[in-house]
XYZ file of C-alpha atoms in Angstrom:
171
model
C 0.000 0.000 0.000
C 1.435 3.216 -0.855
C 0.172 6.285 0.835
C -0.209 9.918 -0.523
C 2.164 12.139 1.270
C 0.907 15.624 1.690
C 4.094 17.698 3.052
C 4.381 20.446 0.028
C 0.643 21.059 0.667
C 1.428 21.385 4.008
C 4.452 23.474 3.871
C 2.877 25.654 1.129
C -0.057 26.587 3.525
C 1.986 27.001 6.454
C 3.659 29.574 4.750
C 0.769 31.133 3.139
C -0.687 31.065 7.183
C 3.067 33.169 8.237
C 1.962 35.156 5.509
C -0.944 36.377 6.722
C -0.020 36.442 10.199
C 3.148 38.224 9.417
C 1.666 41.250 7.602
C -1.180 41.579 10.335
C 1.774 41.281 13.098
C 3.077 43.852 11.331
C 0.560 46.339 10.977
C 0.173 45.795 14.741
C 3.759 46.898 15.416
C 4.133 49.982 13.056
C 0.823 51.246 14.960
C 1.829 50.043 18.655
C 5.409 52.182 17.907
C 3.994 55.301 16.489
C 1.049 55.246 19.878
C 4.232 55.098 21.900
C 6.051 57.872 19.880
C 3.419 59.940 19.728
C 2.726 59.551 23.782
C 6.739 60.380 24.088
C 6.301 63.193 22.277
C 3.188 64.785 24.317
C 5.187 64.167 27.590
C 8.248 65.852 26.175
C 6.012 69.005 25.369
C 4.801 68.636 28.996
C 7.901 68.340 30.444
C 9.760 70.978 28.211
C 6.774 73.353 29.678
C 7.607 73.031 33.159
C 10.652 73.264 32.830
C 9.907 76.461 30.890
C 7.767 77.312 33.753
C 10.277 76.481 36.657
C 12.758 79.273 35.191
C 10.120 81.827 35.440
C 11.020 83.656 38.171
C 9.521 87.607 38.527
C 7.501 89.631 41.036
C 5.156 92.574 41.091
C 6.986 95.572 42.298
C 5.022 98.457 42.522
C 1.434 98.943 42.318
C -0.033 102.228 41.803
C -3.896 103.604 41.851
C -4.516 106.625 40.428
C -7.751 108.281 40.528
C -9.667 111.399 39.645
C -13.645 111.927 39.949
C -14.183 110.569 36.179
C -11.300 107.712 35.938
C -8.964 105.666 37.306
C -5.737 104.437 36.243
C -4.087 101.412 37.851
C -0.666 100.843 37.032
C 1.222 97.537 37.881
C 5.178 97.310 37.401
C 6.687 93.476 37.410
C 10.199 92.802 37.070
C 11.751 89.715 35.391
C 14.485 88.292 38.007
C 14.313 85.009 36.826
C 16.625 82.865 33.598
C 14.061 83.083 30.307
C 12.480 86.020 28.999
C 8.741 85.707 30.159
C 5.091 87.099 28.375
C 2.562 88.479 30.756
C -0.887 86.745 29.544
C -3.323 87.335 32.787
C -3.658 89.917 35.365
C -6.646 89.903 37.755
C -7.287 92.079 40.625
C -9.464 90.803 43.770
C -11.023 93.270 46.245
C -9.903 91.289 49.524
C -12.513 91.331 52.394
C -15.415 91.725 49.522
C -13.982 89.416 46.870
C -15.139 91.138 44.463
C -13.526 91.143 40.801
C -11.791 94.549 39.433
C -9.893 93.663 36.520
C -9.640 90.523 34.652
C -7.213 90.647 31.455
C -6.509 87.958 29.530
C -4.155 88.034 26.358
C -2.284 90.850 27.582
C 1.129 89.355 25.593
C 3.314 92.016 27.292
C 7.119 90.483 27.005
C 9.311 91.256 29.591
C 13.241 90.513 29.377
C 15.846 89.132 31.564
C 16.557 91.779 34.689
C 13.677 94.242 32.926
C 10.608 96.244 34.495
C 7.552 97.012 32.708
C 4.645 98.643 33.563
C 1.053 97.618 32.466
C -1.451 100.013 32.950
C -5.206 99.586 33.247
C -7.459 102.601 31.929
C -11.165 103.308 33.314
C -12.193 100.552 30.641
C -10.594 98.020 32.015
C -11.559 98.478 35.813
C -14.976 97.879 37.568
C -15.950 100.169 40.771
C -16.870 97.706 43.373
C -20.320 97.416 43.943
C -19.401 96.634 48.078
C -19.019 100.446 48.437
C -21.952 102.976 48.470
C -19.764 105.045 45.893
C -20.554 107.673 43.034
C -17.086 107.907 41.365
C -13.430 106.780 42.127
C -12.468 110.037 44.255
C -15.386 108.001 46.616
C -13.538 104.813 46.364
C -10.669 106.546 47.174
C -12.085 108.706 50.383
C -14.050 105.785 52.159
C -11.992 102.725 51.167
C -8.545 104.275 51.199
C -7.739 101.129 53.882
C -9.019 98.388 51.731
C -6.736 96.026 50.496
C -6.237 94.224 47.167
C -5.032 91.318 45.641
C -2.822 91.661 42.221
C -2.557 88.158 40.278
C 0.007 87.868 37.310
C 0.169 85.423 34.930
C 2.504 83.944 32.394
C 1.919 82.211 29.422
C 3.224 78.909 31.007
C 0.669 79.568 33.753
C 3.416 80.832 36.249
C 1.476 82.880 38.714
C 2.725 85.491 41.264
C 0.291 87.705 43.974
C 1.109 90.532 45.614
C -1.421 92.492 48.133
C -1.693 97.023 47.493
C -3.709 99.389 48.863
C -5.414 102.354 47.311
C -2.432 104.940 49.050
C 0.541 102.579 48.161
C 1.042 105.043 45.856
């Protein structure tokens, strides 16, 4: 009796099996790599923006109110003491014991240099009266809140933040 062998059929659709398994395999592996290189990548933005963040070093340094019956002008000086240039993006202003808002700027873009000062100033337009005081005008503000205290917020574009506390008559 002579049997019928079958081992080229079987080789032939072993590799035809490899075949298939080897391009799917590889599909697989091109996609699993670029998931992990793109994943790399997003953590070396993160990381590259803390450290970005770390360097920025700066404080307000003088805070100034000025005020007639029909405006007021606030103007804010921060120096840059810190390694990188930085870009001023937010400043807010909090009336302390009332909490209310008085400025909120966002987008300001002001660049400030290594070992600079600049001053950002905040017009009429920019500034709300608080509504906490029975007042007419900013020379009221002025007269019956001169003690009240408020709280200057700065911030970077890498969301580096300083505070500083001013009075009206810091001046």
């Amino acid at each position: 009796m002579i049997k019928k062998r079958r081992a080229v059929s079987q080789a032939i659709g072993a590799l035809f099996a490899l075949a298939i398994v080897a391009v799917f395999g590889s599909v697989l592996v091109i996609q699993g790599v670029q998931g992990v290189q793109n994943f790399t990548s997003f953590l070396n933005i993160f990381e590259e923006t803390e450290a970005k963040s770390a360097q920025e070093v700066f404080i307000v340094e003088h805070v100034k109110f000025n005020s007639t019956e029909t405006y007021v002008n606030i103007d804010i000086w921060v120096r840059n003491t810190g390694k990188i240039d930085i870009t001023i993006d937010k400043i807010s202003i909090v009336k302390i014991d009332s909490q209310e808002l008085i400025v909120s700027t966002e987008g300001i873009g002001k660049n400030i240099f290594q070992r600079e000062v600049k001053q950002i100033s905040f017009t009429s337009a920019n500034v709300t009266m608080p509504t906490s005081c029975v007042c007419s005008d900013w020379e009221d503000v002025f007269r019956l809140e001169g003690s009240k205290e408020y709280r200057i917020t700065v911030t970077t574009t890498h969301d580096k933040s300083v505070e500083s506390v001013a009075g009206l008559f810091n001046s």
